[in-house]
CSV table of C-alpha atoms and ligand atoms in Angstrom, one decimal:
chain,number,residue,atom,x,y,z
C,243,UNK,CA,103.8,-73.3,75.6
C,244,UNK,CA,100.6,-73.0,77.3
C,245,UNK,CA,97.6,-70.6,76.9
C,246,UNK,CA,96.7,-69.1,80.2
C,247,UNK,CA,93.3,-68.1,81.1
C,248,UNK,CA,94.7,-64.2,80.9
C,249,UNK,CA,91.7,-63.0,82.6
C,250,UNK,CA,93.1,-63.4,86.0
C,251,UNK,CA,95.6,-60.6,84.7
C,252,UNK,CA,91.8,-58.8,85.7
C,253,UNK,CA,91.9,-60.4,89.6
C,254,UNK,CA,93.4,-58.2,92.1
C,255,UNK,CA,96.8,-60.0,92.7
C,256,UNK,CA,95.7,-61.6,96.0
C,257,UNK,CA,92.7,-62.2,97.1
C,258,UNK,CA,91.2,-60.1,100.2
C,259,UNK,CA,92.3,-62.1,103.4
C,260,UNK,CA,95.3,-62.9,101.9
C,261,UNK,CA,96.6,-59.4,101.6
C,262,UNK,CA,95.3,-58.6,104.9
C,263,UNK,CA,97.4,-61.3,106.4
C,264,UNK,CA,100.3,-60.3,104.3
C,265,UNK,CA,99.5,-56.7,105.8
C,266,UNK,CA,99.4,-57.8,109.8
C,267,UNK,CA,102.3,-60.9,109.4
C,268,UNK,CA,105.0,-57.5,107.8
C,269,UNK,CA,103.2,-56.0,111.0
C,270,UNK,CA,104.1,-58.2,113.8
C,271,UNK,CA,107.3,-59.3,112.7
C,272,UNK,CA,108.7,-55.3,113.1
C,273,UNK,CA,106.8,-55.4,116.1
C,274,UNK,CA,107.0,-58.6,118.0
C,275,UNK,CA,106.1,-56.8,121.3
C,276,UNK,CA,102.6,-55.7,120.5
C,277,UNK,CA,99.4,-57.7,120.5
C,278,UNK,CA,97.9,-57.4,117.8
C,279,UNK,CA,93.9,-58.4,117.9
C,280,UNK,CA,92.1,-59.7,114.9
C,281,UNK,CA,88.7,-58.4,114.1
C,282,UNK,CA,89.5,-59.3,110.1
C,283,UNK,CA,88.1,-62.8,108.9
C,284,UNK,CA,85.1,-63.7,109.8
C,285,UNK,CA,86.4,-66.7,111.4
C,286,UNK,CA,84.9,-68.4,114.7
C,287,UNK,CA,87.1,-68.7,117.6
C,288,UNK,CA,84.8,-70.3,120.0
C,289,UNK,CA,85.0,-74.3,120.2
C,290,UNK,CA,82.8,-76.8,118.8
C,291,UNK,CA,79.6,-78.0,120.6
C,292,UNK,CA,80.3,-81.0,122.8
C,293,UNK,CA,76.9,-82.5,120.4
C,294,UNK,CA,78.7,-81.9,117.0
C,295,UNK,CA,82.4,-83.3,118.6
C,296,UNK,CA,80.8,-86.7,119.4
C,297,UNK,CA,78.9,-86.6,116.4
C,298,UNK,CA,82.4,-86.7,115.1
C,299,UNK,CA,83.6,-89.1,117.5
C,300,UNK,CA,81.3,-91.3,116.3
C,301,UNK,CA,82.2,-90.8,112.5
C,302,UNK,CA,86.0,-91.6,113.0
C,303,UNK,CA,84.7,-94.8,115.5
C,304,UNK,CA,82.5,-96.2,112.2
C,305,UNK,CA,86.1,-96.0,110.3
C,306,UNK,CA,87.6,-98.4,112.9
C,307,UNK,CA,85.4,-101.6,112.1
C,308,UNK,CA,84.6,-103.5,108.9
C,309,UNK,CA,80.7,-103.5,109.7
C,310,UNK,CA,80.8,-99.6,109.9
C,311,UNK,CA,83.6,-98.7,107.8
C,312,UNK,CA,82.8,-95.9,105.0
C,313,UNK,CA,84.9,-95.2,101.5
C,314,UNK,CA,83.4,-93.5,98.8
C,315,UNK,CA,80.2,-91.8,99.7
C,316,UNK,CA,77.5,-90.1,97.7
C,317,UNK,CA,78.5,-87.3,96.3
C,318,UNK,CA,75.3,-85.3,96.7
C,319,UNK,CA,75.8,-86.0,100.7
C,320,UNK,CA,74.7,-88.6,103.0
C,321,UNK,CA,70.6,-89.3,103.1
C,322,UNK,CA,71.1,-88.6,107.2
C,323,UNK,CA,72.3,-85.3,107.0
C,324,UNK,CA,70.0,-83.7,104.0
C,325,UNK,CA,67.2,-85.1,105.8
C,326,UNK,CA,68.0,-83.3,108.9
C,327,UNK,CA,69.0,-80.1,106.9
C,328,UNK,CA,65.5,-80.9,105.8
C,329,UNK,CA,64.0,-80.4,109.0
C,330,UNK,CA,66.0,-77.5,109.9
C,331,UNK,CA,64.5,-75.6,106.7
C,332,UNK,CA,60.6,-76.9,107.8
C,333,UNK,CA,61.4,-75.3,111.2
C,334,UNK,CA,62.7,-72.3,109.8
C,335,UNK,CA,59.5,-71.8,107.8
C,336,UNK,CA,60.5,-72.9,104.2
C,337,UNK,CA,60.0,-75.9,102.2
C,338,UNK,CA,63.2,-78.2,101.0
C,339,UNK,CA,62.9,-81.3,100.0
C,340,UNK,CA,66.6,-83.4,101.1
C,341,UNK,CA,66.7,-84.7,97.7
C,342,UNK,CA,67.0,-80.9,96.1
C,343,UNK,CA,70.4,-80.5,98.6
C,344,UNK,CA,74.0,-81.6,97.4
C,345,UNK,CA,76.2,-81.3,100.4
C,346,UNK,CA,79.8,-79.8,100.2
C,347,UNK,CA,82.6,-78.8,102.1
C,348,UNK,CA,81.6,-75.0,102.5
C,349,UNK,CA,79.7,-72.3,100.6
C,350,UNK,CA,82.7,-70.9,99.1
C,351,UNK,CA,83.1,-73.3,97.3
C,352,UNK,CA,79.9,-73.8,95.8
C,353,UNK,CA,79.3,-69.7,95.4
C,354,UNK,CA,82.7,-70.0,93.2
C,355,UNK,CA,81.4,-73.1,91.4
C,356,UNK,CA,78.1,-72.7,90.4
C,357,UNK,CA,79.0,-70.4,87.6
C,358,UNK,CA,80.4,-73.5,85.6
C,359,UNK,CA,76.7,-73.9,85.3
C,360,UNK,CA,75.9,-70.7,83.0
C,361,UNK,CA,77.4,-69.7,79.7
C,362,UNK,CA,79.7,-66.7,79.8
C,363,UNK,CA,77.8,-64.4,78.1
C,364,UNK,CA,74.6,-63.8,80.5
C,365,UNK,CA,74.0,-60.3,82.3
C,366,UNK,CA,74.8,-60.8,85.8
C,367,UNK,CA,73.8,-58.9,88.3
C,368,UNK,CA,76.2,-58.8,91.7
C,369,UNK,CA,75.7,-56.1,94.1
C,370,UNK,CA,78.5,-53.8,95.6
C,371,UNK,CA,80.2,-54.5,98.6
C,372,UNK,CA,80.0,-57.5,98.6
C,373,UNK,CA,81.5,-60.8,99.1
C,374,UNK,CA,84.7,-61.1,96.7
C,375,UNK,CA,84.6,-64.7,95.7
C,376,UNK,CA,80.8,-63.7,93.3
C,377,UNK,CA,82.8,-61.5,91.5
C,378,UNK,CA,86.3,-63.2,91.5
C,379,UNK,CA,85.0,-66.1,90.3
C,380,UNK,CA,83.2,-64.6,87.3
C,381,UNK,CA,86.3,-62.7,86.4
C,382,UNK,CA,88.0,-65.6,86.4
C,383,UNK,CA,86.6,-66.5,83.2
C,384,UNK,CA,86.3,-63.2,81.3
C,385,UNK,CA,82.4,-62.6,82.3
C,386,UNK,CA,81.2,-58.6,82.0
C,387,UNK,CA,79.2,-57.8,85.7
C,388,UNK,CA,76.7,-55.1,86.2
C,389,UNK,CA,76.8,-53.7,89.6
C,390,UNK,CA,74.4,-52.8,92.1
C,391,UNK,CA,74.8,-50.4,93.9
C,392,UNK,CA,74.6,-51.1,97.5
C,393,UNK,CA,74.9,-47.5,100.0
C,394,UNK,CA,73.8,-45.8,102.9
C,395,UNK,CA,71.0,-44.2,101.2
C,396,UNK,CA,69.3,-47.8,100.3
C,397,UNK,CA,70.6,-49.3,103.8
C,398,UNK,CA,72.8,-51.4,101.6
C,399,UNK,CA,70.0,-53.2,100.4
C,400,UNK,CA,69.7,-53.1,96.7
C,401,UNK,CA,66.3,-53.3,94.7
C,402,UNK,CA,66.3,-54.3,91.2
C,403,UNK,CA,66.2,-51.9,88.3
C,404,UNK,CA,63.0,-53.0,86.2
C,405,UNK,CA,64.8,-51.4,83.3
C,406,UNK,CA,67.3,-53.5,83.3
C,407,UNK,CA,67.1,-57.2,82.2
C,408,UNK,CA,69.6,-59.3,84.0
C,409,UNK,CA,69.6,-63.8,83.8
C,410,UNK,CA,71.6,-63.9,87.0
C,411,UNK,CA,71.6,-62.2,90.7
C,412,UNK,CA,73.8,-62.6,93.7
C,413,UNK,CA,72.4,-62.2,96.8
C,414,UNK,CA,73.4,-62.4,99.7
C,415,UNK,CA,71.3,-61.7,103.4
C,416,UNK,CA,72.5,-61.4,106.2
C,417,UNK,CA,74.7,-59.5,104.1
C,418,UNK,CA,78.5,-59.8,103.6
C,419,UNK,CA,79.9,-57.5,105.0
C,420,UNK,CA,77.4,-55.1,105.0
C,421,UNK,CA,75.2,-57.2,108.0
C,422,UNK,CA,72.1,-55.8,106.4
C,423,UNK,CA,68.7,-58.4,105.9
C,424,UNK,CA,66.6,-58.4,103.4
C,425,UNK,CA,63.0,-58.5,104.9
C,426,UNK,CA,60.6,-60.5,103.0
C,427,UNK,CA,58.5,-57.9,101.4
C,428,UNK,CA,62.3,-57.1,99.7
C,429,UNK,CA,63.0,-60.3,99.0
C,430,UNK,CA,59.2,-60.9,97.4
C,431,UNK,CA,60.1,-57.9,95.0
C,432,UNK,CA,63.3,-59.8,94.1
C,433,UNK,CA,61.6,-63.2,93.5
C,434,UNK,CA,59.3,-61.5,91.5
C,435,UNK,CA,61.6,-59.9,88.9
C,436,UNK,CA,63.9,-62.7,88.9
C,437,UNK,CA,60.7,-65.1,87.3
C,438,UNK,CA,59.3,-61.7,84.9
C,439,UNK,CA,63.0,-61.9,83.6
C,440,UNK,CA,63.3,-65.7,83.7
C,441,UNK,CA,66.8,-65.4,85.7
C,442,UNK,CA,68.2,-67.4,88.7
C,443,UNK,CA,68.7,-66.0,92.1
C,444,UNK,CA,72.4,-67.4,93.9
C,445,UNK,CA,70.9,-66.3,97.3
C,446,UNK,CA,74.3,-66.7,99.8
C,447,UNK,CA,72.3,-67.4,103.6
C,448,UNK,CA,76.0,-68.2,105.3
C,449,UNK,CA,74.6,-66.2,108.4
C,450,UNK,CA,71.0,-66.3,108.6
C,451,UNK,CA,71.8,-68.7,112.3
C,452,UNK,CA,72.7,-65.1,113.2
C,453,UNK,CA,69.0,-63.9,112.4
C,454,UNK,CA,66.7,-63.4,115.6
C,455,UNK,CA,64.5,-61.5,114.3
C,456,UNK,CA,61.1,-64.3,113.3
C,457,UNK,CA,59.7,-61.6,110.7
C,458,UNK,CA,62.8,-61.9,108.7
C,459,UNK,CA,63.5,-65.0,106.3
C,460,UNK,CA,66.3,-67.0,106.6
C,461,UNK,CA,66.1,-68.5,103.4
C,462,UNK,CA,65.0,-67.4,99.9
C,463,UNK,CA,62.4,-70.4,100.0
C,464,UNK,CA,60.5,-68.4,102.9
C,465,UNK,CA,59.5,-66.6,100.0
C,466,UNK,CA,56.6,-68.0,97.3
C,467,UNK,CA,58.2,-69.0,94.0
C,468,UNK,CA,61.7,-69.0,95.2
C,469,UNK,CA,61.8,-72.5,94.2
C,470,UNK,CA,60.9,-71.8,90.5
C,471,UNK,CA,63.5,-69.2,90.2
C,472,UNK,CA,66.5,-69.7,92.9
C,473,UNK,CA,69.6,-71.6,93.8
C,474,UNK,CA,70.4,-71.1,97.8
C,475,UNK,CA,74.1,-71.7,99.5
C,476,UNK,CA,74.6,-72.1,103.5
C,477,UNK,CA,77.0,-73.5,105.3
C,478,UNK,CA,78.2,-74.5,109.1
C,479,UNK,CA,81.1,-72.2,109.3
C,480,UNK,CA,78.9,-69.2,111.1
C,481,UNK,CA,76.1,-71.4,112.2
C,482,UNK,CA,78.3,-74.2,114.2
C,483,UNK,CA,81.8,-72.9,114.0
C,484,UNK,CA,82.8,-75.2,110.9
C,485,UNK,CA,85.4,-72.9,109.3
C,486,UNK,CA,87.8,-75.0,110.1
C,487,UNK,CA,85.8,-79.0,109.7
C,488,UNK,CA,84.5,-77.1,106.5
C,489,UNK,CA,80.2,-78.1,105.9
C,490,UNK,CA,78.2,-76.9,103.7
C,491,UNK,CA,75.4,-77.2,101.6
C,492,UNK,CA,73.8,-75.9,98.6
C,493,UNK,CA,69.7,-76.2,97.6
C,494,UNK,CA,69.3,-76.7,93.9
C,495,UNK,CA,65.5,-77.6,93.1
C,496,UNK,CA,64.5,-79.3,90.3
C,497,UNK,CA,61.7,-76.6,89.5
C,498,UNK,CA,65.0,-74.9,87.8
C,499,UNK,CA,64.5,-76.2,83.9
C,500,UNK,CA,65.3,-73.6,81.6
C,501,UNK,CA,65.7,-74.3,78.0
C,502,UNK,CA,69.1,-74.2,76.1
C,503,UNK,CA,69.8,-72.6,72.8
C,504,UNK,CA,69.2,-76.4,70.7
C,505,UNK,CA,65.7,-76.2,72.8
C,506,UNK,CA,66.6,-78.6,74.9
C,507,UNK,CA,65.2,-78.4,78.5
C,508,UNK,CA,68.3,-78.3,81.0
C,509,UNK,CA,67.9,-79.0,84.5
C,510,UNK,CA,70.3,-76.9,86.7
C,511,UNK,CA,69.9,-79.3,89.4
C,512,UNK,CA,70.9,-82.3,87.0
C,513,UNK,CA,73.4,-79.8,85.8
C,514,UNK,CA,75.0,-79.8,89.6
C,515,UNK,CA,74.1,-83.3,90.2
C,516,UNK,CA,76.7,-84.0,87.4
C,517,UNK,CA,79.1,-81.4,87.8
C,518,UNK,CA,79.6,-82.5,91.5
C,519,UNK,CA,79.5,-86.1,90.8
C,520,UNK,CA,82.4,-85.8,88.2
C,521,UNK,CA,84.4,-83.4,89.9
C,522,UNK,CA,83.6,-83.6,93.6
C,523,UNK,CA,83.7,-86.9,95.8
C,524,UNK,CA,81.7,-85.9,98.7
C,525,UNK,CA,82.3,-84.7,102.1
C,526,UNK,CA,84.0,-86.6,104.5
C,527,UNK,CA,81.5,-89.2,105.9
C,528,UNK,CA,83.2,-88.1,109.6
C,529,UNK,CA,82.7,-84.5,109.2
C,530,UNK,CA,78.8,-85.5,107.9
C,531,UNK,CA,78.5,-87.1,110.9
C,532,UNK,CA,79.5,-84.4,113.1
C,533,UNK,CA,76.8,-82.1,111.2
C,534,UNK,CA,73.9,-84.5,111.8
C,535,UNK,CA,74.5,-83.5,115.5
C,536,UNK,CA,74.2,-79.8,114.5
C,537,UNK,CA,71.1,-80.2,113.3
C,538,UNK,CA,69.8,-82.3,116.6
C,539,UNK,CA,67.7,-79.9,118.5
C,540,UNK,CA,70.7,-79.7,121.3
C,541,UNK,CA,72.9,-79.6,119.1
C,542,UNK,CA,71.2,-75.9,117.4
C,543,UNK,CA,71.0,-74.8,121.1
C,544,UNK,CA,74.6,-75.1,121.4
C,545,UNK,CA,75.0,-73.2,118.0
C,546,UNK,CA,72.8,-70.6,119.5
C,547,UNK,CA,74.5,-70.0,122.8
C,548,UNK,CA,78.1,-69.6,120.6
C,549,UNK,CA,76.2,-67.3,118.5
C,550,UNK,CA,74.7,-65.3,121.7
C,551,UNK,CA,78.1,-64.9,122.6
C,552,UNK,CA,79.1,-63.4,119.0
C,553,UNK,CA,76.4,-61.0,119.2
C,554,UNK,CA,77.2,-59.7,122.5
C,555,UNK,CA,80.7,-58.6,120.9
C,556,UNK,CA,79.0,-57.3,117.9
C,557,UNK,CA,76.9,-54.9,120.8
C,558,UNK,CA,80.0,-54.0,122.2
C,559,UNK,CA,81.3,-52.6,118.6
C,560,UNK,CA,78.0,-50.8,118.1
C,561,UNK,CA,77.8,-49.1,121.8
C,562,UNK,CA,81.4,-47.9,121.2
C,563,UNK,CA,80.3,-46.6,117.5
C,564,UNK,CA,77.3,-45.5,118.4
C,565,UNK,CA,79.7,-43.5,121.8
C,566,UNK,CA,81.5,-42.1,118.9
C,567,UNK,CA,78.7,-40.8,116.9
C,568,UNK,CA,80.1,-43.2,114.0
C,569,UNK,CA,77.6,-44.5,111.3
C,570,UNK,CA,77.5,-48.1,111.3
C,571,UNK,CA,75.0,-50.8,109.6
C,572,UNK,CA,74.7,-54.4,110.4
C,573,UNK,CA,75.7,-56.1,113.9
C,574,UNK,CA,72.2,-57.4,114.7
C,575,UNK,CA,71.3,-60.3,112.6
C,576,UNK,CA,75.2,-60.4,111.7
C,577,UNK,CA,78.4,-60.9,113.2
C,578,UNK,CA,79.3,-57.9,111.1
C,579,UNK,CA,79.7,-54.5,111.7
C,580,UNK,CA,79.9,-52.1,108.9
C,581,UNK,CA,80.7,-48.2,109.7
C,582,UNK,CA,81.9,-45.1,107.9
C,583,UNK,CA,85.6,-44.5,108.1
C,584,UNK,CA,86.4,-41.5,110.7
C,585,UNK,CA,87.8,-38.6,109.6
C,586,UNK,CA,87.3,-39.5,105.6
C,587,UNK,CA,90.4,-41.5,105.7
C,588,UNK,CA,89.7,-44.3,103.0
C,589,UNK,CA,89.3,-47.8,103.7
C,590,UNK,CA,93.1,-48.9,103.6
C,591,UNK,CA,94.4,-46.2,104.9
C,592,UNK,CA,92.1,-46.9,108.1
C,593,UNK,CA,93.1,-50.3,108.1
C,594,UNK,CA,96.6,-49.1,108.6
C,595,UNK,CA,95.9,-46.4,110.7
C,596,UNK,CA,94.2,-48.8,113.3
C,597,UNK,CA,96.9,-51.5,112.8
C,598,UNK,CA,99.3,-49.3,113.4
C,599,UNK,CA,98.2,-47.3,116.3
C,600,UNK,CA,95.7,-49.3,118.2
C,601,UNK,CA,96.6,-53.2,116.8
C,602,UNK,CA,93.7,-54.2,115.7
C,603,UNK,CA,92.7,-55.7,112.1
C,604,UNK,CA,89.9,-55.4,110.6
C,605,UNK,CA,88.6,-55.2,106.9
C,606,UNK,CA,89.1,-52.6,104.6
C,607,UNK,CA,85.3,-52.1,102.6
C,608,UNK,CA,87.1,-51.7,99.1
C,609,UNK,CA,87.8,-55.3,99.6
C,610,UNK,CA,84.3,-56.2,98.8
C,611,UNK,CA,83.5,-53.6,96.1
C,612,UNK,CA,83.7,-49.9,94.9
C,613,UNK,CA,81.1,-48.4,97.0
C,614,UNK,CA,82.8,-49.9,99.9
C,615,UNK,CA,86.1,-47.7,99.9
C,616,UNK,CA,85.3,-45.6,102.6
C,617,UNK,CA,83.9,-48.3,104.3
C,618,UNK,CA,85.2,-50.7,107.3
C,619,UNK,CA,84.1,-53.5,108.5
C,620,UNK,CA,84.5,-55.7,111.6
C,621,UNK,CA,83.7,-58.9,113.0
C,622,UNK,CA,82.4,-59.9,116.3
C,623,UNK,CA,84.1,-63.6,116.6
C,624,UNK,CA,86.5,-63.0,118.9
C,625,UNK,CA,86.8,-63.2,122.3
C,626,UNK,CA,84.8,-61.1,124.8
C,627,UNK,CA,88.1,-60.1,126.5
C,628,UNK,CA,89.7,-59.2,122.7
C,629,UNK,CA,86.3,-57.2,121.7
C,630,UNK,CA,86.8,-55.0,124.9
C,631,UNK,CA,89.9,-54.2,124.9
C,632,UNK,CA,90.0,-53.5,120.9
C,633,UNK,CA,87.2,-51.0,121.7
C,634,UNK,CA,89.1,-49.4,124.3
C,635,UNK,CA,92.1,-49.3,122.0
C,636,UNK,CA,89.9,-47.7,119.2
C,637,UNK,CA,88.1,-45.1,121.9
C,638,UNK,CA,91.7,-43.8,122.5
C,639,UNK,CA,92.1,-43.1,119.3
C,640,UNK,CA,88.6,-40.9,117.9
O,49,MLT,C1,84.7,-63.2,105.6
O,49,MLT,O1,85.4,-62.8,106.5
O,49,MLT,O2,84.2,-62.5,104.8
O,49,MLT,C2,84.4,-64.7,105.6
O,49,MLT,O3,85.0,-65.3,106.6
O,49,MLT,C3,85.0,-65.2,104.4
O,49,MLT,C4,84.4,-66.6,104.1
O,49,MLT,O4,83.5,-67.0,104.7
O,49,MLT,O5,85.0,-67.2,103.3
């Protein structure tokens, strides 16, 4: 008989979107005549850039020919496409150097897989709400978390405790699914503490395409000593509408040396270099090929005008919020919108209260934490058309 790893008796028993699809499919099978409008996962519905489809084009053409052909790639990514992530960073006012990025099919992935890299008995520091997988995966096997508390009173923008010694944080900015940003001055004070205590950052940057804002850094690297003291995970989904081709990539420097209990120094980026190389064979060359585009300056301009569109939605959340006298954070540098439940229902019972009587998902805040229960949040990637006539569904009803 097997041993199980018994510490997913600790997981809720599915995860987030999961139940919320369970929730909305029992939903519109006893109500096949309504139209139900999803403002849940933050998934993309426009299509892909015409720049990043022939990128692609041109990936599954290289397959049809000997000369061209690809098998096996690198695991750490293509040279093309790092060098062009490269770029992107230099532009965006930080320093990467293409041989400190391993690219991967998403950061999910990666955020869920980098804690291989730690032993199990290290203080980690994840704040609350926030994105499930941090603290799933940890749970997953048996780690204790210390939470930080994340509110209206700090703008959902936790600051560390300098009384408390932690050897790994999660951030994440633009936040999930709070929207808030770190601005740099924050993010300095983090950096800081994170060296004093000699503990790595995970800084999550999925959405910082959805930054306008130049003052406010996109990446942790914006910030002086990042590199001595943090790992950094972004991805395509938000920034070109990947969630479906699935790109993403994760900086690991090689400033990250820390020594292990023999003494011997242990470089986390040799660390990932080897974990991905054993257990990971690369992105597809085709999908690579279709990121390089991304990363063209037309091809960002393309990104941009998808992501225009997303943020008019996320204005036309706020206007109706703000209509309604509703407390809301997020929905600038963020597809997200984050508001107070009305009438102190709690966060599930809101999400079937709107399902149920305007048909329209969203995301119940205790998904992503305690401090989110009364809490909702929603997502600006639908259509105009579906934003509008949520919001007049949801006017109706407060
Ligand atoms: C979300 O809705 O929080 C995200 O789409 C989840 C993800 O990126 O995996």
């Amino acid at each position: 008989m097997p041993k199980l790893n018994e510490h997913y008796q600790d997981l809720k028993e599915s995860y987030l979107f999961a139940e919320i699809a369970h929730r909305v499919s029992a939903y519109s099978a006893a109500h096949p005549e309504q139209t139900v409008i999803r403002l849940g996962i933050g998934d993309v519905t426009l299509p892909l850039g015409s720049l990043a489809l022939e990128g692609l084009h041109r990936g599954v053409d290289a397959m049809s020919s000997p000369d061209t052909f690809k098998g096996y790639g690198p695991e750490q990514g293509y040279a093309f496409l790092r060098e062009a992530i490269s770029a992107y960073y230099e532009k965006n006012g930080a320093d990467v150097s293409a041989d400190d990025i391993f690219i991967s099919d998403g950061a999910k992935s990666d955020t869920g897989n980098i804690a291989e890299l730690f032993a199990d008995d290290n203080v980690i520091l994840i704040p609350d709400p926030v994105y499930p997988v941090y603290v799933d995966s940890n749970l997953m096997s048996g780690r204790r978390i210390t939470y930080l508390n994340g509110n209206a009173e700090n703008q959902f923008l936790p600051m560390p405790d300098e009384s408390i010694h932690a050897d790994i944080i999660y951030l994440c900015s633009p936040n999930n699914p709070t929207g808030a940003v770190y601005n740099k001055g924050q993010l300095k004070i983090w950096v800081d503490y994170a060296l004093k205590n000699s503990a790595v950052i995970l800084f999550d940057s999925a959405y910082e395409a959805f930054i306008t804002d130049p003052e406010l850094p996109r990446s942790i690297y914006a910030i002086e000593g990042a590199k001595r003291c943090a790992i950094e995970f972004c991805s395509l989904s938000k920034t070109a509408g990947f969630t479906g081709t699935r790109c993403g990539y994760t900086v690991v420097p090689k400033e990250l040396v820390f020594p292990a209990s023999n003494g011997a120094e242990m470089s986390l980026h040799a660390m990932w270099n080897r974990r991905q190389s054993t257990k990971f064979n690369g992105t597809s060359y085709i999908v690579q090929s279709g990121a390089a585009a991304v990363f063209t300056e037309d091809g960002m301009k393309q990104c941009q005008a998808n992501i225009h569109y997303y943020q008019e939605n996320a204005r036309i959340i706020a206007d109706t919020l703000t209509r309604k006298n509703i407390r809301f954070f997020g929905g600038v540098h963020s597809p997200y919108i984050w508001f107070e439940c009305p009438n102190q229902m709690d966060s599930w019972e809101f999400f079937d209260y709107l399902l149920n009587n305007a048909q329209v998902v969203g995301t119940p805040g205790a998904g992503f934490g305690e401090n989110g229960k009364n809490y909702f949040r929603l997502t600006s990637f639908n259509s105009h058309e579906n934003t509008i006539e949520a919001m007049k569904r949801f006017e109706k009803l407060f």
